Amino acid sequence: MLGALVLWVGAGCSRRVPEGTPAEQAVADAPTVYVAKRIRTLDAAKPEAQALAVRDGKVLAVGTREEVLAAAGPTSRVVELGDATVVPGLTDSHGHLAGLGQALAGVRLEGTASLEEVRQRLEKAPATAYQGDWLVGQGWDQNDWDTPRFPTLFDMGEHLKDTPVALWRIDGHALWLNGAALKRANITRDTKDPQGGTIQRLPEGDPSGVLIDNAMDLALKVLPPPTQEQHEARMRSALEHCARVGLTGVHDAGMDLRTFRLFQAWDKAGTLPLRVYAMADGQTDDRVQYLKDGPFQGKLLTMRAVKLTLDGALGSRGAALGAAYSDEPGHRGLLLLSPEEYASRVHAFIGRGFQVATHAIGDRANTLLLDTLSRELSATGTKAARPRVEHAQIMTAEDITRLGANGFVASVQPTHATSDMPWAEKRVGPERIQNAYAWQKLKAAGAVLALGSDFPVERPDVLAGLYAARTRQDASGQPPGGWHPDQRLSGEEALEGFTVGAAYASFAEDKRGRLKPGQDADFVALSVDPVDAPPADLLTAQVRLTVVAGRAVFRADAK
């Protein structure tokens, strides 16, 4: 009888058994045992272990090395993970895979410190950044520039004057165009602001080149879509990137129908590498087909939710506030759907069996969300609907209490707080900021926290999210003690947000989020313990192994 087959998966070393050898054939259907310095199961009955066995995509056993080897049997394969810490599969509860694919292919403007730096990056644009003859990119943030103002069509440089250029702001709620793009979209001084959108204008009334929220549609309707080849390459790149940073799953917040059809094909063919909990795009005309088709369950692909967007973003002053912005008197942001239209879409999708996930950043939007969903669920008697508040960023104390008491899920993004903290209080003032990015207050109210990044607004690097959740500091450790430190999460609370909370938010708590027998074999091996290690260690930590349904989708030492 064969003994256990041993593989090493560590920093820089591995040994594979050649496929097709007798040993390979003998263990093909046998369990695999993973041994590590520590396995954090998040299972209260057995919170820590040294080994786990996997068979047929499920966790077979968890415990000491001896216990697990005995349970797995003598033909099991053993993977030695050395000094790694294994945690349940990490899920980003709010990301945009199509946006990430576009960001990886286009001109990347994150971290630019000036308009001159933006122009330099545009001059070096890769060929992948073109859609038709349009140049696309994203990631600019005027708050980071040496002149913190919205850009204009005159700021891109002369060399692009004949090339239409479209550049998304980092939050995806503003689009910067040059003169050629404005001309293609036929946006002139006579073009009216659409409902829920703003065309920024120069002093004489001509469009400045920046479109906010629903006004972006004026340009997007004439922007050539990526070819099918481009689209597939971008989606593969996005999924591979997510696996590389340690994600076993993504909740895609507003998936377009084209991407969903592609993912359905990949899921059927067995080539989708990660679990994807897709939220139907309920904002565009795609919603008609989604309502017709209803929810979907595949192997790794699920569509059970719909994403609706009520307001804009705080950075572009599109978030809908109850009172005026502290740094722009008289302006209260934008509602992207009227209260009546929002209620209509909520009613239609709940009636079709969808979970409703709503983007709400400003306190006015959050109040409207809670009012509408509470009324709808009460009227229809819908049980266990688990409505999700995506971002839950600026809230009143009363609404924080309502969110928790009424069973809503708070889908929040730790790195939003650390990115926004230099300027967020300027937008809303010292009083409203007390209930902003208020994770511990949400938990105390009874809300389940599902943590994510909102990539590509932020990086999908989940270790950075764990760091931000624990510290509320930037990468240099500022501010000392953290921004509003009473709202920091403990190491275990942060880990739970990317595992247990994410599973609950997608109705999968009986399948995922913990490592115990019978649950899906989704897990990640890290070079540090995300709970006990000093938080700063997370910034330099490595993902060594990402496993989805028992299959390794990323190995740090793979050639």
Short mmCIF file of C-alpha atoms in Angstrom, two decimals, residues 66-466:
data_model
loop_
_atom_site.label_atom_id
_atom_site.label_comp_id
_atom_site.label_asym_id
_atom_site.label_seq_id
_atom_site.Cartn_x
_atom_site.Cartn_y
_atom_site.Cartn_z
CA GLU A 66 -1.71 12.72 13.32
CA GLU A 67 -5.50 13.02 13.55
CA VAL A 68 -5.86 14.29 10.01
CA LEU A 69 -3.49 11.76 8.46
CA ALA A 70 -5.40 8.98 10.18
CA ALA A 71 -8.70 10.33 8.83
CA ALA A 72 -7.30 10.82 5.33
CA GLY A 73 -5.80 7.34 5.01
CA PRO A 74 -2.46 6.02 3.79
CA THR A 75 -2.87 7.02 0.13
CA SER A 76 -3.30 10.69 0.94
CA ARG A 77 -1.04 13.32 -0.52
CA VAL A 78 0.62 15.65 2.00
CA VAL A 79 1.38 19.27 1.24
CA GLU A 80 3.79 20.84 3.72
CA LEU A 81 3.18 24.57 4.09
CA GLY A 82 5.99 25.18 6.56
CA ASP A 83 5.63 28.27 8.71
CA ALA A 84 2.54 29.53 6.89
CA THR A 85 -0.76 30.39 8.54
CA VAL A 86 -3.83 29.00 6.79
CA VAL A 87 -7.15 30.87 6.99
CA PRO A 88 -10.58 30.24 5.48
CA GLY A 89 -11.05 31.48 1.94
CA LEU A 90 -10.87 35.26 1.76
CA THR A 91 -13.69 36.93 -0.14
CA ASP A 92 -13.89 40.52 -1.34
CA SER A 93 -17.51 41.42 -0.60
CA HIS A 94 -17.61 44.37 -2.99
CA GLY A 95 -15.53 44.52 -6.15
CA HIS A 96 -15.90 45.14 -9.87
CA LEU A 97 -14.17 42.53 -12.01
CA ALA A 98 -14.89 44.25 -15.32
CA GLY A 99 -13.58 47.50 -13.86
CA LEU A 100 -10.46 45.76 -12.57
CA GLY A 101 -9.84 44.19 -15.96
CA GLN A 102 -10.17 47.58 -17.62
CA ALA A 103 -7.92 49.19 -15.01
CA LEU A 104 -5.20 46.58 -15.53
CA ALA A 105 -5.36 47.12 -19.30
CA GLY A 106 -5.78 50.90 -19.42
CA VAL A 107 -3.73 53.90 -18.36
CA ARG A 108 -3.34 53.64 -14.59
CA LEU A 109 -3.51 56.98 -12.81
CA GLU A 110 -3.62 55.86 -9.17
CA GLY A 111 -1.12 57.72 -7.03
CA THR A 112 -0.49 60.56 -9.46
CA ALA A 113 0.58 63.68 -7.55
CA SER A 114 0.06 66.27 -10.28
CA LEU A 115 -1.50 66.92 -13.65
CA GLU A 116 1.98 66.76 -15.16
CA GLU A 117 2.35 63.20 -13.88
CA VAL A 118 -1.01 62.35 -15.44
CA ARG A 119 0.19 63.68 -18.79
CA GLN A 120 3.40 61.67 -18.53
CA ARG A 121 1.45 58.46 -17.99
CA LEU A 122 -0.86 59.24 -20.88
CA GLU A 123 2.16 59.68 -23.15
CA LYS A 124 3.27 56.14 -22.22
CA ALA A 125 -0.16 54.55 -22.71
CA PRO A 126 0.01 50.85 -23.61
CA ALA A 127 -1.72 49.53 -26.71
CA THR A 128 -4.17 47.66 -24.46
CA ALA A 129 -5.53 51.02 -23.26
CA TYR A 130 -7.42 51.66 -26.50
CA GLN A 131 -11.06 50.83 -27.12
CA GLY A 132 -11.49 51.47 -30.79
CA ASP A 133 -9.64 54.75 -31.29
CA TRP A 134 -10.47 55.98 -27.77
CA LEU A 135 -7.80 56.02 -25.07
CA VAL A 136 -9.17 54.96 -21.68
CA GLY A 137 -7.78 55.00 -18.17
CA GLN A 138 -8.75 55.47 -14.56
CA GLY A 139 -7.63 56.17 -11.04
CA TRP A 140 -7.12 59.95 -10.90
CA ASP A 141 -7.95 61.74 -7.67
CA GLN A 142 -7.74 65.52 -7.62
CA ASN A 143 -7.44 65.42 -3.82
CA ASP A 144 -3.92 63.96 -4.25
CA TRP A 145 -2.65 66.57 -6.69
CA ASP A 146 -0.50 69.58 -5.88
CA THR A 147 -3.41 71.64 -7.24
CA PRO A 148 -6.46 69.84 -5.74
CA ARG A 149 -9.11 70.89 -8.25
CA PHE A 150 -11.16 69.09 -10.86
CA PRO A 151 -9.23 68.90 -14.15
CA THR A 152 -10.46 70.34 -17.45
CA LEU A 153 -10.25 69.31 -21.08
CA PHE A 154 -7.22 71.60 -21.43
CA ASP A 155 -5.15 69.64 -18.88
CA MET A 156 -4.42 66.51 -20.92
CA GLY A 157 -1.78 67.84 -23.29
CA GLU A 158 -1.61 68.80 -26.95
CA HIS A 159 -0.37 65.45 -28.21
CA LEU A 160 -3.82 63.92 -27.59
CA LYS A 161 -5.92 66.69 -29.08
CA ASP A 162 -7.14 64.49 -31.95
CA THR A 163 -7.59 61.32 -29.88
CA PRO A 164 -10.76 60.93 -27.79
CA VAL A 165 -9.72 60.30 -24.17
CA ALA A 166 -11.93 59.09 -21.30
CA LEU A 167 -10.46 58.83 -17.81
CA TRP A 168 -12.50 57.62 -14.84
CA ARG A 169 -11.98 59.17 -11.43
CA ILE A 170 -10.78 56.69 -8.82
CA ASP A 171 -14.29 56.23 -7.40
CA GLY A 172 -15.83 55.60 -10.83
CA HIS A 173 -18.32 58.43 -10.29
CA ALA A 174 -16.69 61.06 -12.51
CA LEU A 175 -15.35 60.90 -16.06
CA TRP A 176 -12.74 63.30 -17.46
CA LEU A 177 -12.85 63.90 -21.22
CA ASN A 178 -10.71 65.90 -23.60
CA GLY A 179 -12.04 68.09 -26.38
CA ALA A 180 -12.10 65.29 -28.97
CA ALA A 181 -14.20 63.10 -26.66
CA LEU A 182 -16.62 65.94 -25.88
CA LYS A 183 -17.04 66.48 -29.60
CA ARG A 184 -17.71 62.77 -30.27
CA ALA A 185 -20.34 62.79 -27.51
CA ASN A 186 -21.83 66.07 -28.81
CA ILE A 187 -21.65 67.66 -25.35
CA THR A 188 -21.84 71.44 -25.69
CA ARG A 189 -22.75 74.44 -23.59
CA ASP A 190 -26.37 73.80 -24.61
CA THR A 191 -26.42 70.24 -23.26
CA LYS A 192 -28.59 70.02 -20.16
CA ASP A 193 -27.58 68.20 -16.99
CA PRO A 194 -29.38 64.84 -16.86
CA GLN A 195 -31.29 63.81 -13.76
CA GLY A 196 -28.81 62.54 -11.20
CA GLY A 197 -25.81 63.92 -13.07
CA THR A 198 -23.75 67.08 -13.50
CA ILE A 199 -21.75 68.46 -16.42
CA GLN A 200 -18.98 70.50 -14.85
CA ARG A 201 -18.65 73.83 -16.68
CA LEU A 202 -16.09 76.53 -17.30
CA PRO A 203 -16.90 80.10 -16.16
CA GLU A 204 -18.29 81.00 -19.59
CA GLY A 205 -20.65 77.98 -19.53
CA ASP A 206 -18.86 75.55 -21.84
CA PRO A 207 -18.36 71.98 -20.55
CA SER A 208 -15.12 71.65 -18.61
CA GLY A 209 -14.55 68.02 -19.53
CA VAL A 210 -15.68 66.42 -16.26
CA LEU A 211 -18.98 64.54 -16.10
CA ILE A 212 -20.34 63.40 -12.74
CA ASP A 213 -22.51 60.34 -12.11
CA ASN A 214 -25.42 60.00 -14.57
CA ALA A 215 -23.88 62.62 -16.86
CA MET A 216 -21.18 60.06 -17.69
CA ASP A 217 -23.74 58.20 -19.78
CA LEU A 218 -23.60 61.01 -22.35
CA ALA A 219 -20.08 59.89 -23.25
CA LEU A 220 -20.30 56.18 -22.45
CA LYS A 221 -23.03 55.66 -25.04
CA VAL A 222 -20.57 56.63 -27.81
CA LEU A 223 -17.46 54.96 -26.34
CA PRO A 224 -16.68 51.83 -28.38
CA PRO A 225 -16.99 48.71 -26.22
CA PRO A 226 -13.99 46.40 -25.91
CA THR A 227 -13.83 43.66 -28.51
CA GLN A 228 -14.70 40.14 -27.37
CA GLU A 229 -11.00 39.26 -27.40
CA GLN A 230 -10.18 42.32 -25.28
CA HIS A 231 -13.03 41.58 -22.90
CA GLU A 232 -12.01 37.96 -22.32
CA ALA A 233 -8.36 38.93 -21.82
CA ARG A 234 -9.35 41.58 -19.29
CA MET A 235 -11.57 39.21 -17.35
CA ARG A 236 -8.87 36.54 -17.22
CA SER A 237 -6.38 39.13 -16.02
CA ALA A 238 -8.75 40.36 -13.30
CA LEU A 239 -9.49 36.85 -12.00
CA GLU A 240 -5.82 35.86 -12.02
CA HIS A 241 -4.93 39.02 -10.12
CA CYS A 242 -7.55 38.28 -7.48
CA ALA A 243 -6.23 34.75 -6.96
CA ARG A 244 -2.68 36.09 -6.70
CA VAL A 245 -3.57 38.48 -3.87
CA GLY A 246 -5.29 35.71 -1.90
CA LEU A 247 -8.94 35.97 -2.86
CA THR A 248 -10.95 32.79 -3.23
CA GLY A 249 -14.14 34.67 -4.02
CA VAL A 250 -15.53 38.01 -5.16
CA HIS A 251 -18.95 39.57 -4.75
CA ASP A 252 -19.19 41.46 -8.04
CA ALA A 253 -21.20 44.61 -7.35
CA GLY A 254 -23.21 45.20 -10.49
CA MET A 255 -22.23 42.74 -13.22
CA ASP A 256 -23.16 43.64 -16.78
CA LEU A 257 -24.94 41.02 -18.86
CA ARG A 258 -22.03 40.54 -21.26
CA THR A 259 -19.66 39.61 -18.44
CA PHE A 260 -22.25 37.38 -16.80
CA ARG A 261 -22.77 35.39 -20.01
CA LEU A 262 -18.99 34.95 -20.34
CA PHE A 263 -18.71 33.76 -16.75
CA GLN A 264 -21.60 31.35 -17.24
CA ALA A 265 -19.71 29.78 -20.14
CA TRP A 266 -16.47 29.56 -18.14
CA ASP A 267 -18.29 28.13 -15.13
CA LYS A 268 -19.96 25.46 -17.26
CA ALA A 269 -16.60 24.58 -18.82
CA GLY A 270 -14.92 24.39 -15.41
CA THR A 271 -12.46 27.21 -16.16
CA LEU A 272 -13.77 29.84 -13.77
CA PRO A 273 -11.02 29.94 -11.11
CA LEU A 274 -12.79 31.76 -8.27
CA ARG A 275 -16.19 31.79 -6.66
CA VAL A 276 -18.15 34.74 -8.00
CA TYR A 277 -21.30 35.97 -6.28
CA ALA A 278 -22.65 38.21 -9.00
CA MET A 279 -25.03 41.07 -8.33
CA ALA A 280 -27.09 41.83 -11.42
CA ASP A 281 -26.64 45.33 -12.78
CA GLY A 282 -29.96 46.83 -11.79
CA GLN A 283 -29.04 50.33 -12.94
CA THR A 284 -28.94 49.81 -16.71
CA ASP A 285 -31.24 48.24 -19.29
CA ASP A 286 -29.58 44.88 -18.55
CA ARG A 287 -31.96 44.65 -15.60
CA VAL A 288 -34.82 43.73 -17.95
CA GLN A 289 -33.11 40.49 -18.99
CA TYR A 290 -32.01 39.74 -15.42
CA LEU A 291 -35.58 40.07 -14.21
CA LYS A 292 -36.74 37.78 -16.98
CA ASP A 293 -34.10 35.13 -16.22
CA GLY A 294 -34.24 35.26 -12.42
CA PRO A 295 -31.50 34.04 -10.05
CA PHE A 296 -28.84 31.60 -11.25
CA GLN A 297 -26.76 28.92 -9.50
CA GLY A 298 -23.82 27.28 -11.24
CA LYS A 299 -20.74 25.52 -9.88
CA LEU A 300 -18.66 28.51 -8.82
CA LEU A 301 -20.94 31.24 -10.19
CA THR A 302 -24.01 32.48 -8.35
CA MET A 303 -26.38 35.31 -9.19
CA ARG A 304 -28.84 35.90 -6.41
CA ALA A 305 -28.52 39.64 -5.80
CA VAL A 306 -29.10 42.89 -7.65
CA LYS A 307 -27.01 46.03 -7.28
CA LEU A 308 -28.77 49.39 -7.27
CA THR A 309 -26.97 52.73 -6.94
CA LEU A 310 -28.70 55.51 -5.05
CA ASP A 311 -26.07 58.25 -4.93
CA GLY A 312 -22.58 59.25 -6.00
CA ALA A 313 -19.29 59.35 -4.13
CA LEU A 314 -18.02 61.61 -1.39
CA GLY A 315 -14.79 62.51 -3.17
CA SER A 316 -16.63 64.01 -6.16
CA ARG A 317 -19.34 65.48 -3.88
CA GLY A 318 -21.96 63.25 -5.45
CA ALA A 319 -22.90 61.45 -2.23
CA ALA A 320 -26.44 62.50 -1.25
CA LEU A 321 -26.35 64.33 2.09
CA GLY A 322 -29.23 65.49 4.26
CA ALA A 323 -27.59 68.87 4.81
CA ALA A 324 -25.21 70.73 2.52
CA TYR A 325 -21.57 69.79 2.10
CA SER A 326 -19.41 71.55 4.64
CA ASP A 327 -16.97 72.56 1.89
CA GLU A 328 -19.62 73.48 -0.71
CA PRO A 329 -22.52 75.43 0.79
CA GLY A 330 -25.87 74.80 -0.85
CA HIS A 331 -24.83 71.52 -2.47
CA ARG A 332 -26.28 68.25 -1.14
CA GLY A 333 -25.05 65.75 -3.73
CA LEU A 334 -27.02 63.63 -6.16
CA LEU A 335 -29.66 60.93 -6.05
CA LEU A 336 -29.04 58.75 -9.10
CA LEU A 337 -32.50 57.17 -8.86
CA SER A 338 -35.61 59.00 -7.80
CA PRO A 339 -37.25 57.63 -4.64
CA GLU A 340 -40.14 56.35 -6.76
CA GLU A 341 -37.91 54.61 -9.29
CA TYR A 342 -35.78 53.08 -6.56
CA ALA A 343 -38.87 51.71 -4.81
CA SER A 344 -40.15 50.29 -8.09
CA ARG A 345 -36.91 48.44 -8.81
CA VAL A 346 -36.65 47.16 -5.24
CA HIS A 347 -40.18 45.77 -5.50
CA ALA A 348 -39.56 44.11 -8.87
CA PHE A 349 -36.32 42.39 -7.89
CA ILE A 350 -37.49 41.23 -4.46
CA GLY A 351 -40.58 39.81 -6.12
CA ARG A 352 -38.30 37.85 -8.49
CA GLY A 353 -36.30 36.37 -5.62
CA PHE A 354 -33.26 38.64 -5.63
CA GLN A 355 -31.40 40.01 -2.62
CA VAL A 356 -31.20 43.81 -2.91
CA ALA A 357 -27.76 45.39 -2.49
CA THR A 358 -27.78 49.18 -2.64
CA HIS A 359 -24.89 51.60 -2.99
CA ALA A 360 -25.50 54.33 -0.42
CA ILE A 361 -22.73 56.64 0.74
CA GLY A 362 -24.41 59.84 1.96
CA ASP A 363 -26.75 59.97 4.96
CA ARG A 364 -29.69 61.08 2.78
CA ALA A 365 -29.21 58.03 0.55
CA ASN A 366 -28.86 55.68 3.53
CA THR A 367 -32.08 56.99 5.08
CA LEU A 368 -33.95 56.55 1.79
CA LEU A 369 -32.58 53.01 1.46
CA LEU A 370 -33.66 51.98 4.95
CA ASP A 371 -37.08 53.60 4.59
CA THR A 372 -37.74 51.93 1.24
CA LEU A 373 -36.48 48.44 2.07
CA SER A 374 -38.13 48.37 5.50
CA ARG A 375 -41.45 49.37 3.97
CA GLU A 376 -41.14 46.83 1.13
CA LEU A 377 -40.17 43.92 3.37
CA SER A 378 -42.92 44.74 5.83
CA ALA A 379 -45.56 45.00 3.11
CA THR A 380 -44.60 41.77 1.36
CA GLY A 381 -43.74 39.76 4.45
CA THR A 382 -40.48 38.70 2.82
CA LYS A 383 -38.37 36.71 5.25
CA ALA A 384 -34.60 36.34 5.42
CA ALA A 385 -34.05 38.77 2.55
CA ARG A 386 -30.73 40.04 3.98
CA PRO A 387 -30.72 43.38 2.16
CA ARG A 388 -27.22 44.79 1.82
CA VAL A 389 -26.07 48.36 2.33
CA GLU A 390 -23.06 48.80 0.08
CA HIS A 391 -20.64 51.26 1.73
CA ALA A 392 -22.86 52.53 4.61
CA GLN A 393 -20.41 55.39 4.78
CA ILE A 394 -22.04 58.55 6.15
CA MET A 395 -24.96 57.71 8.42
CA THR A 396 -27.03 59.16 11.22
CA ALA A 397 -26.91 57.49 14.62
CA GLU A 398 -30.58 56.57 14.23
CA ASP A 399 -29.96 54.87 10.89
CA ILE A 400 -27.02 52.88 12.24
CA THR A 401 -29.39 51.51 14.88
CA ARG A 402 -32.08 50.76 12.27
CA LEU A 403 -29.61 49.03 9.97
CA GLY A 404 -28.55 46.60 12.65
CA ALA A 405 -31.95 46.05 14.24
CA ASN A 406 -33.65 45.24 10.93
CA GLY A 407 -31.21 42.58 9.76
CA PHE A 408 -29.40 44.53 7.06
CA VAL A 409 -25.85 43.56 6.05
CA ALA A 410 -23.26 46.33 6.18
CA SER A 411 -20.92 45.80 3.23
CA VAL A 412 -18.03 48.14 4.02
CA GLN A 413 -14.53 48.71 2.68
CA PRO A 414 -11.73 49.34 5.21
CA THR A 415 -9.35 50.97 2.74
CA HIS A 416 -11.99 53.56 1.84
CA ALA A 417 -11.60 54.97 5.33
CA THR A 418 -7.81 55.19 5.10
CA SER A 419 -7.95 56.70 1.59
CA ASP A 420 -10.64 59.22 2.46
CA MET A 421 -9.44 60.29 5.91
CA PRO A 422 -7.27 63.23 4.72
CA TRP A 423 -10.32 65.07 3.34
CA ALA A 424 -13.54 63.34 4.48
CA GLU A 425 -14.12 65.63 7.46
CA LYS A 426 -13.81 68.66 5.18
CA ARG A 427 -16.74 67.31 3.18
CA VAL A 428 -19.11 66.61 6.08
CA GLY A 429 -17.77 68.51 9.10
CA PRO A 430 -16.85 67.38 12.64
CA GLU A 431 -20.33 66.31 13.72
CA ARG A 432 -21.31 64.05 10.82
CA ILE A 433 -17.88 62.44 10.69
CA GLN A 434 -18.58 60.82 14.08
CA ASN A 435 -20.97 58.37 12.40
CA ALA A 436 -18.92 57.89 9.24
CA TYR A 437 -17.00 54.70 8.44
CA ALA A 438 -18.31 53.58 11.84
CA TRP A 439 -17.60 49.85 11.84
CA GLN A 440 -17.80 49.20 15.58
CA LYS A 441 -21.01 51.20 15.86
CA LEU A 442 -22.52 49.10 13.09
CA LYS A 443 -21.43 45.91 14.84
CA ALA A 444 -22.81 47.12 18.16
CA ALA A 445 -26.16 47.77 16.45
CA GLY A 446 -26.26 44.12 15.38
CA ALA A 447 -25.17 44.42 11.75
CA VAL A 448 -23.10 41.71 10.11
CA LEU A 449 -20.01 43.28 8.53
CA ALA A 450 -18.97 41.97 5.12
CA LEU A 451 -15.62 43.48 4.17
CA GLY A 452 -14.32 44.29 0.71
CA SER A 453 -12.25 46.80 -1.24
CA ASP A 454 -14.46 48.21 -4.01
CA PHE A 455 -11.67 47.44 -6.47
CA PRO A 456 -10.54 49.01 -8.74
CA VAL A 457 -11.43 52.08 -6.65
CA GLU A 458 -9.02 50.56 -4.14
CA ARG A 459 -6.53 47.76 -4.73
CA PRO A 460 -7.99 44.25 -4.36
CA ASP A 461 -5.06 43.31 -2.10
CA VAL A 462 -6.88 41.75 0.82
CA LEU A 463 -3.86 42.00 3.14
CA ALA A 464 -4.04 45.78 2.78
CA GLY A 465 -7.72 45.57 3.72
CA LEU A 466 -6.93 43.56 6.85
#
